[in-house]
Amino acid sequence: MYVDSHCHLTFPELASDLPRVLAAMADAGVDRALSICTTLEEADQVQALAAAHPNLWATVGVHPDNEGVREPSVDELVSLSKRPKVVALGETGLDYYRLGERSVADMAWQRERFRVHIRAARATGLPLVIHTRSASEDTLAILREEGAGQVSGVFHCFTETREVARAALELGFMISFSGILTFKNAADLREVAREVPLDRCLIETDSPYLAPVPYRGKTNQPAYVPHVAAQIAQLKGLPVETIAAQTSVNFERLFGVAPAVSGGRD
Ligand code: NI
């Protein structure tokens, strides 16, 4: 009944124990998951994994934090995105959180990489999976410049303000909440989640990172995504089944995935 809209199943923490991770996912009622690509080097593996499992899908893209990896061109992204089970481009975006000695001006390469992903999204019609951290103004500005009205997608692992949420919604994007929503110090984010219309919400783990309470600090996995749904249910005063069903429909709509076949498990 649940969908994990963002996880990294090819990262060693999960890949090393994948049969158990997938079994735990099924036991937890998490029907489906989107496995996210973060480098071109891992694109084959992410796509092959999705192709091998009817309930997994894949993205193709290069994460803004990854340096010293192969830089994507629009043509290469477009070509990789035509493979079976690839339903989105990303994760892509901007991250000024760990600038170190650098200034925002030094991050022109990151902005250019982001523009390349948006152009590929425009060329293919596929949605974008957006990562933004300490860079929401530039993220929104570049999205408007390159793709306003022509691209859709999701702001994943949302931790920004209600103003940024409103701007993303206005651009036609969805907002995805992770286990951070359950953290004790995330009161502001919970207020944002209360405001985001349920038909624009997705849920995710971003596993192996950011395990929700009560697993905080442990290795995260798709099986834990119901804890994010439960938190949203509490905030909105709705049954968790309603959150599970609507976020699943939202996932299908955004990524063009057919509804899960019911009756496959009891
Ligand atoms: Ni991620």
CSV table of C-alpha atoms and ligand atoms in Angstrom, one decimal:
chain,number,residue,atom,x,y,z
A,1,MET,CA,0.0,0.0,0.0
A,2,TYR,CA,3.0,2.4,0.5
A,3,VAL,CA,5.4,3.7,-2.0
A,4,ASP,CA,9.0,4.8,-1.1
A,5,SER,CA,9.5,7.5,-3.7
A,6,HIS,CA,13.3,8.0,-3.0
A,7,CYS,CA,15.8,5.4,-1.9
A,8,HIS,CA,19.3,4.4,-2.8
A,9,LEU,CA,19.2,0.6,-3.2
A,10,THR,CA,22.5,0.4,-4.9
A,11,PHE,CA,24.4,2.0,-2.0
A,12,PRO,CA,26.5,-0.6,-0.2
A,13,GLU,CA,24.5,-0.4,3.1
A,14,LEU,CA,21.4,-1.7,1.2
A,15,ALA,CA,22.9,-3.5,-1.8
A,16,SER,CA,25.0,-5.8,0.4
A,17,ASP,CA,21.8,-7.2,2.0
A,18,LEU,CA,19.2,-6.6,-0.8
A,19,PRO,CA,17.1,-9.8,-0.5
A,20,ARG,CA,16.5,-9.0,3.2
A,21,VAL,CA,15.8,-5.3,2.4
A,22,LEU,CA,13.2,-6.3,-0.2
A,23,ALA,CA,11.6,-8.9,2.0
A,24,ALA,CA,11.3,-6.4,4.9
A,25,MET,CA,9.8,-3.9,2.5
A,26,ALA,CA,7.1,-6.4,1.4
A,27,ASP,CA,6.4,-7.3,5.1
A,28,ALA,CA,5.9,-3.7,5.9
A,29,GLY,CA,3.3,-3.2,3.1
A,30,VAL,CA,5.7,-1.1,1.0
A,31,ASP,CA,4.7,-2.3,-2.5
A,32,ARG,CA,6.9,-0.2,-4.6
A,33,ALA,CA,10.1,2.0,-4.5
A,34,LEU,CA,12.0,4.4,-6.8
A,35,SER,CA,15.7,3.7,-6.7
A,36,ILE,CA,17.6,6.9,-7.2
A,37,CYS,CA,20.8,7.4,-9.3
A,38,THR,CA,23.5,9.7,-8.2
A,39,THR,CA,26.3,9.2,-10.7
A,40,LEU,CA,26.5,8.1,-14.3
A,41,GLU,CA,28.9,5.4,-13.0
A,42,GLU,CA,26.1,3.7,-11.1
A,43,ALA,CA,23.4,4.3,-13.7
A,44,ASP,CA,23.7,0.8,-15.2
A,45,GLN,CA,23.3,-0.8,-11.8
A,46,VAL,CA,20.3,1.3,-10.7
A,47,GLN,CA,18.5,0.6,-14.0
A,48,ALA,CA,19.4,-3.1,-14.0
A,49,LEU,CA,18.0,-3.5,-10.5
A,50,ALA,CA,14.7,-1.9,-11.5
A,51,ALA,CA,14.5,-4.0,-14.6
A,52,ALA,CA,14.9,-7.1,-12.5
A,53,HIS,CA,12.1,-6.3,-10.1
A,54,PRO,CA,8.5,-5.5,-11.1
A,55,ASN,CA,8.0,-3.2,-8.1
A,56,LEU,CA,11.2,-1.1,-8.5
A,57,TRP,CA,11.8,1.9,-10.8
A,58,ALA,CA,14.9,3.9,-11.6
A,59,THR,CA,16.1,7.5,-12.2
A,60,VAL,CA,19.2,8.7,-14.1
A,61,GLY,CA,21.2,11.7,-13.0
A,62,VAL,CA,24.2,13.1,-11.1
A,63,HIS,CA,23.8,14.4,-7.6
A,64,PRO,CA,25.0,18.0,-7.0
A,65,ASP,CA,27.3,16.8,-4.2
A,66,ASN,CA,29.2,14.4,-6.4
A,67,GLU,CA,32.5,15.8,-7.5
A,68,GLY,CA,35.2,14.0,-9.5
A,69,VAL,CA,32.6,12.0,-11.3
A,70,ARG,CA,31.7,12.0,-15.0
A,71,GLU,CA,29.7,15.0,-16.0
A,72,PRO,CA,26.4,14.4,-17.9
A,73,SER,CA,25.5,15.9,-21.2
A,74,VAL,CA,21.8,16.4,-22.2
A,75,ASP,CA,22.2,13.8,-24.9
A,76,GLU,CA,23.6,11.2,-22.6
A,77,LEU,CA,20.8,11.7,-20.0
A,78,VAL,CA,18.2,11.6,-22.7
A,79,SER,CA,19.6,8.4,-24.1
A,80,LEU,CA,19.9,6.7,-20.6
A,81,SER,CA,16.4,7.7,-19.7
A,82,LYS,CA,15.0,5.7,-22.6
A,83,ARG,CA,15.9,2.4,-20.9
A,84,PRO,CA,13.2,0.3,-19.3
A,85,LYS,CA,11.9,1.4,-15.9
A,86,VAL,CA,13.6,4.8,-16.0
A,87,VAL,CA,10.9,7.2,-14.9
A,88,ALA,CA,12.7,10.4,-13.9
A,89,LEU,CA,15.8,12.5,-14.1
A,90,GLY,CA,17.9,13.2,-11.0
A,91,GLU,CA,18.6,13.5,-8.3
A,92,THR,CA,19.7,16.9,-9.4
A,93,GLY,CA,19.7,20.4,-8.0
A,94,LEU,CA,21.9,22.6,-5.9
A,95,ASP,CA,23.7,22.2,-2.6
A,96,TYR,CA,25.5,25.1,-1.0
A,97,TYR,CA,25.6,23.5,2.5
A,98,ARG,CA,29.2,22.2,2.3
A,99,LEU,CA,30.9,25.1,0.5
A,100,GLY,CA,34.1,24.8,2.6
A,101,GLU,CA,36.6,27.3,1.3
A,102,ARG,CA,34.4,28.1,-1.7
A,103,SER,CA,31.9,30.8,-2.4
A,104,VAL,CA,28.5,30.4,-4.1
A,105,ALA,CA,30.2,31.9,-7.2
A,106,ASP,CA,32.6,28.9,-7.3
A,107,MET,CA,29.6,26.6,-7.7
A,108,ALA,CA,28.9,27.6,-11.3
A,109,TRP,CA,29.6,24.0,-12.3
A,110,GLN,CA,26.8,22.8,-10.0
A,111,ARG,CA,24.4,25.2,-11.6
A,112,GLU,CA,25.4,24.2,-15.1
A,113,ARG,CA,24.9,20.5,-14.2
A,114,PHE,CA,21.4,21.3,-12.9
A,115,ARG,CA,20.6,23.2,-16.1
A,116,VAL,CA,21.7,20.1,-18.1
A,117,HIS,CA,19.2,17.9,-16.2
A,118,ILE,CA,16.4,20.4,-16.7
A,119,ARG,CA,17.1,20.5,-20.4
A,120,ALA,CA,17.0,16.7,-20.5
A,121,ALA,CA,13.7,16.8,-18.6
A,122,ARG,CA,12.3,19.2,-21.2
A,123,ALA,CA,13.5,17.0,-24.0
A,124,THR,CA,12.0,13.8,-22.6
A,125,GLY,CA,9.0,15.0,-20.7
A,126,LEU,CA,10.2,13.1,-17.7
A,127,PRO,CA,9.9,14.6,-14.2
A,128,LEU,CA,12.8,15.9,-12.1
A,129,VAL,CA,13.9,14.7,-8.7
A,130,ILE,CA,15.2,17.8,-7.0
A,131,HIS,CA,17.7,18.0,-4.2
A,132,THR,CA,18.1,21.5,-2.7
A,133,ARG,CA,20.0,22.4,0.4
A,134,SER,CA,21.0,25.9,1.5
A,135,ALA,CA,20.3,26.9,-2.1
A,136,SER,CA,16.6,27.3,-2.5
A,137,GLU,CA,16.7,30.7,-4.1
A,138,ASP,CA,19.0,29.7,-6.9
A,139,THR,CA,17.2,26.3,-7.3
A,140,LEU,CA,13.9,28.1,-7.9
A,141,ALA,CA,15.4,30.8,-10.1
A,142,ILE,CA,17.1,28.2,-12.4
A,143,LEU,CA,13.9,26.1,-12.6
A,144,ARG,CA,12.0,29.2,-13.6
A,145,GLU,CA,14.6,30.2,-16.2
A,146,GLU,CA,15.0,26.8,-17.7
A,147,GLY,CA,11.8,25.0,-17.4
A,148,ALA,CA,8.9,26.9,-15.9
A,149,GLY,CA,5.7,25.4,-17.1
A,150,GLN,CA,7.5,22.8,-19.1
A,151,VAL,CA,8.9,20.5,-16.4
A,152,SER,CA,7.4,18.8,-13.4
A,153,GLY,CA,8.9,16.8,-10.6
A,154,VAL,CA,9.4,16.7,-6.9
A,155,PHE,CA,11.4,18.5,-4.3
A,156,HIS,CA,12.7,15.5,-2.4
A,157,CYS,CA,13.5,15.2,1.3
A,158,PHE,CA,12.0,18.6,1.9
A,159,THR,CA,13.5,20.6,4.7
A,160,GLU,CA,12.8,24.2,3.5
A,161,THR,CA,10.4,26.9,4.6
A,162,ARG,CA,6.7,27.2,3.8
A,163,GLU,CA,7.6,30.0,1.3
A,164,VAL,CA,9.8,27.6,-0.6
A,165,ALA,CA,7.1,25.0,-0.4
A,166,ARG,CA,4.6,27.4,-1.8
A,167,ALA,CA,7.0,28.4,-4.6
A,168,ALA,CA,7.6,24.8,-5.5
A,169,LEU,CA,3.9,24.0,-5.5
A,170,GLU,CA,3.3,27.1,-7.7
A,171,LEU,CA,5.8,25.7,-10.2
A,172,GLY,CA,3.7,22.5,-10.3
A,173,PHE,CA,6.1,20.4,-8.3
A,174,MET,CA,5.3,17.9,-5.6
A,175,ILE,CA,6.8,17.9,-2.1
A,176,SER,CA,8.3,14.7,-0.7
A,177,PHE,CA,8.8,14.2,3.1
A,178,SER,CA,11.4,11.9,4.6
A,179,GLY,CA,12.1,10.6,8.1
A,180,ILE,CA,13.3,14.1,9.1
A,181,LEU,CA,9.6,14.9,9.6
A,182,THR,CA,9.6,12.6,12.7
A,183,PHE,CA,12.7,14.2,14.3
A,184,LYS,CA,12.1,16.0,17.5
A,185,ASN,CA,13.7,19.2,16.3
A,186,ALA,CA,11.6,19.3,13.1
A,187,ALA,CA,8.6,21.3,14.5
A,188,ASP,CA,8.8,23.9,11.7
A,189,LEU,CA,8.9,21.3,9.0
A,190,ARG,CA,5.9,19.6,10.5
A,191,GLU,CA,4.0,22.9,10.2
A,192,VAL,CA,5.0,23.0,6.5
A,193,ALA,CA,3.8,19.5,6.0
A,194,ARG,CA,0.5,20.3,7.6
A,195,GLU,CA,0.0,23.0,4.9
A,196,VAL,CA,1.0,21.1,1.8
A,197,PRO,CA,-2.1,19.7,0.1
A,198,LEU,CA,-2.2,15.9,0.4
A,199,ASP,CA,-2.6,15.5,-3.4
A,200,ARG,CA,0.8,17.1,-3.8
A,201,CYS,CA,2.7,15.0,-1.2
A,202,LEU,CA,5.0,12.1,-1.6
A,203,ILE,CA,6.7,10.0,1.1
A,204,GLU,CA,10.3,8.7,1.0
A,205,THR,CA,13.1,7.2,3.1
A,206,ASP,CA,16.2,8.6,1.3
A,207,SER,CA,17.6,5.3,2.7
A,208,PRO,CA,20.2,4.3,3.7
A,209,TYR,CA,20.3,7.7,5.4
A,210,LEU,CA,17.9,9.6,7.7
A,211,ALA,CA,16.1,6.7,9.4
A,212,PRO,CA,12.8,7.9,11.0
A,213,VAL,CA,12.1,7.8,14.7
A,214,PRO,CA,12.1,5.1,16.3
A,215,TYR,CA,15.1,3.9,14.1
A,216,ARG,CA,17.0,7.2,14.1
A,217,GLY,CA,20.7,6.7,13.7
A,218,LYS,CA,20.3,3.2,12.3
A,219,THR,CA,20.6,2.2,8.6
A,220,ASN,CA,17.4,3.3,6.9
A,221,GLN,CA,15.5,1.1,4.5
A,222,PRO,CA,12.3,1.3,2.4
A,223,ALA,CA,10.4,-0.7,5.0
A,224,TYR,CA,10.5,2.3,7.3
A,225,VAL,CA,8.5,4.6,5.0
A,226,PRO,CA,5.2,3.9,6.9
A,227,HIS,CA,6.6,5.9,9.8
A,228,VAL,CA,6.7,9.0,7.6
A,229,ALA,CA,3.1,8.4,6.5
A,230,ALA,CA,2.1,8.0,10.1
A,231,GLN,CA,3.6,11.3,11.0
A,232,ILE,CA,1.7,13.0,8.1
A,233,ALA,CA,-1.5,11.3,9.1
A,234,GLN,CA,-1.1,12.7,12.6
A,235,LEU,CA,-0.5,16.2,11.3
A,236,LYS,CA,-3.4,16.2,9.0
A,237,GLY,CA,-5.8,14.3,11.3
A,238,LEU,CA,-6.4,11.6,8.7
A,239,PRO,CA,-6.1,7.8,8.8
A,240,VAL,CA,-2.7,6.5,7.8
A,241,GLU,CA,-4.4,4.4,5.1
A,242,THR,CA,-5.6,7.7,3.4
A,243,ILE,CA,-2.0,9.0,3.4
A,244,ALA,CA,-0.7,5.7,2.0
A,245,ALA,CA,-3.4,5.6,-0.8
A,246,GLN,CA,-3.1,9.2,-1.8
A,247,THR,CA,0.7,9.3,-1.9
A,248,SER,CA,0.7,6.1,-4.0
A,249,VAL,CA,-1.7,7.8,-6.5
A,250,ASN,CA,0.5,10.9,-6.5
A,251,PHE,CA,3.5,8.7,-7.3
A,252,GLU,CA,1.7,7.0,-10.1
A,253,ARG,CA,0.6,10.3,-11.6
A,254,LEU,CA,4.0,12.0,-11.4
A,255,PHE,CA,6.1,9.2,-12.6
A,256,GLY,CA,3.6,7.6,-15.0
A,257,VAL,CA,3.6,4.3,-13.2
A,258,ALA,CA,0.6,2.0,-13.4
A,259,PRO,CA,-1.4,1.3,-10.2
A,260,ALA,CA,-0.2,-1.7,-8.2
A,261,VAL,CA,-2.0,-4.9,-9.0
A,262,SER,CA,-4.1,-5.7,-5.9
A,263,GLY,CA,-4.4,-9.2,-4.5
A,264,GLY,CA,-0.8,-10.0,-5.1
A,265,ARG,CA,-0.2,-10.5,-1.4
A,266,ASP,CA,-2.5,-11.2,1.5
B,1,NI,NI,18.8,10.9,-2.2
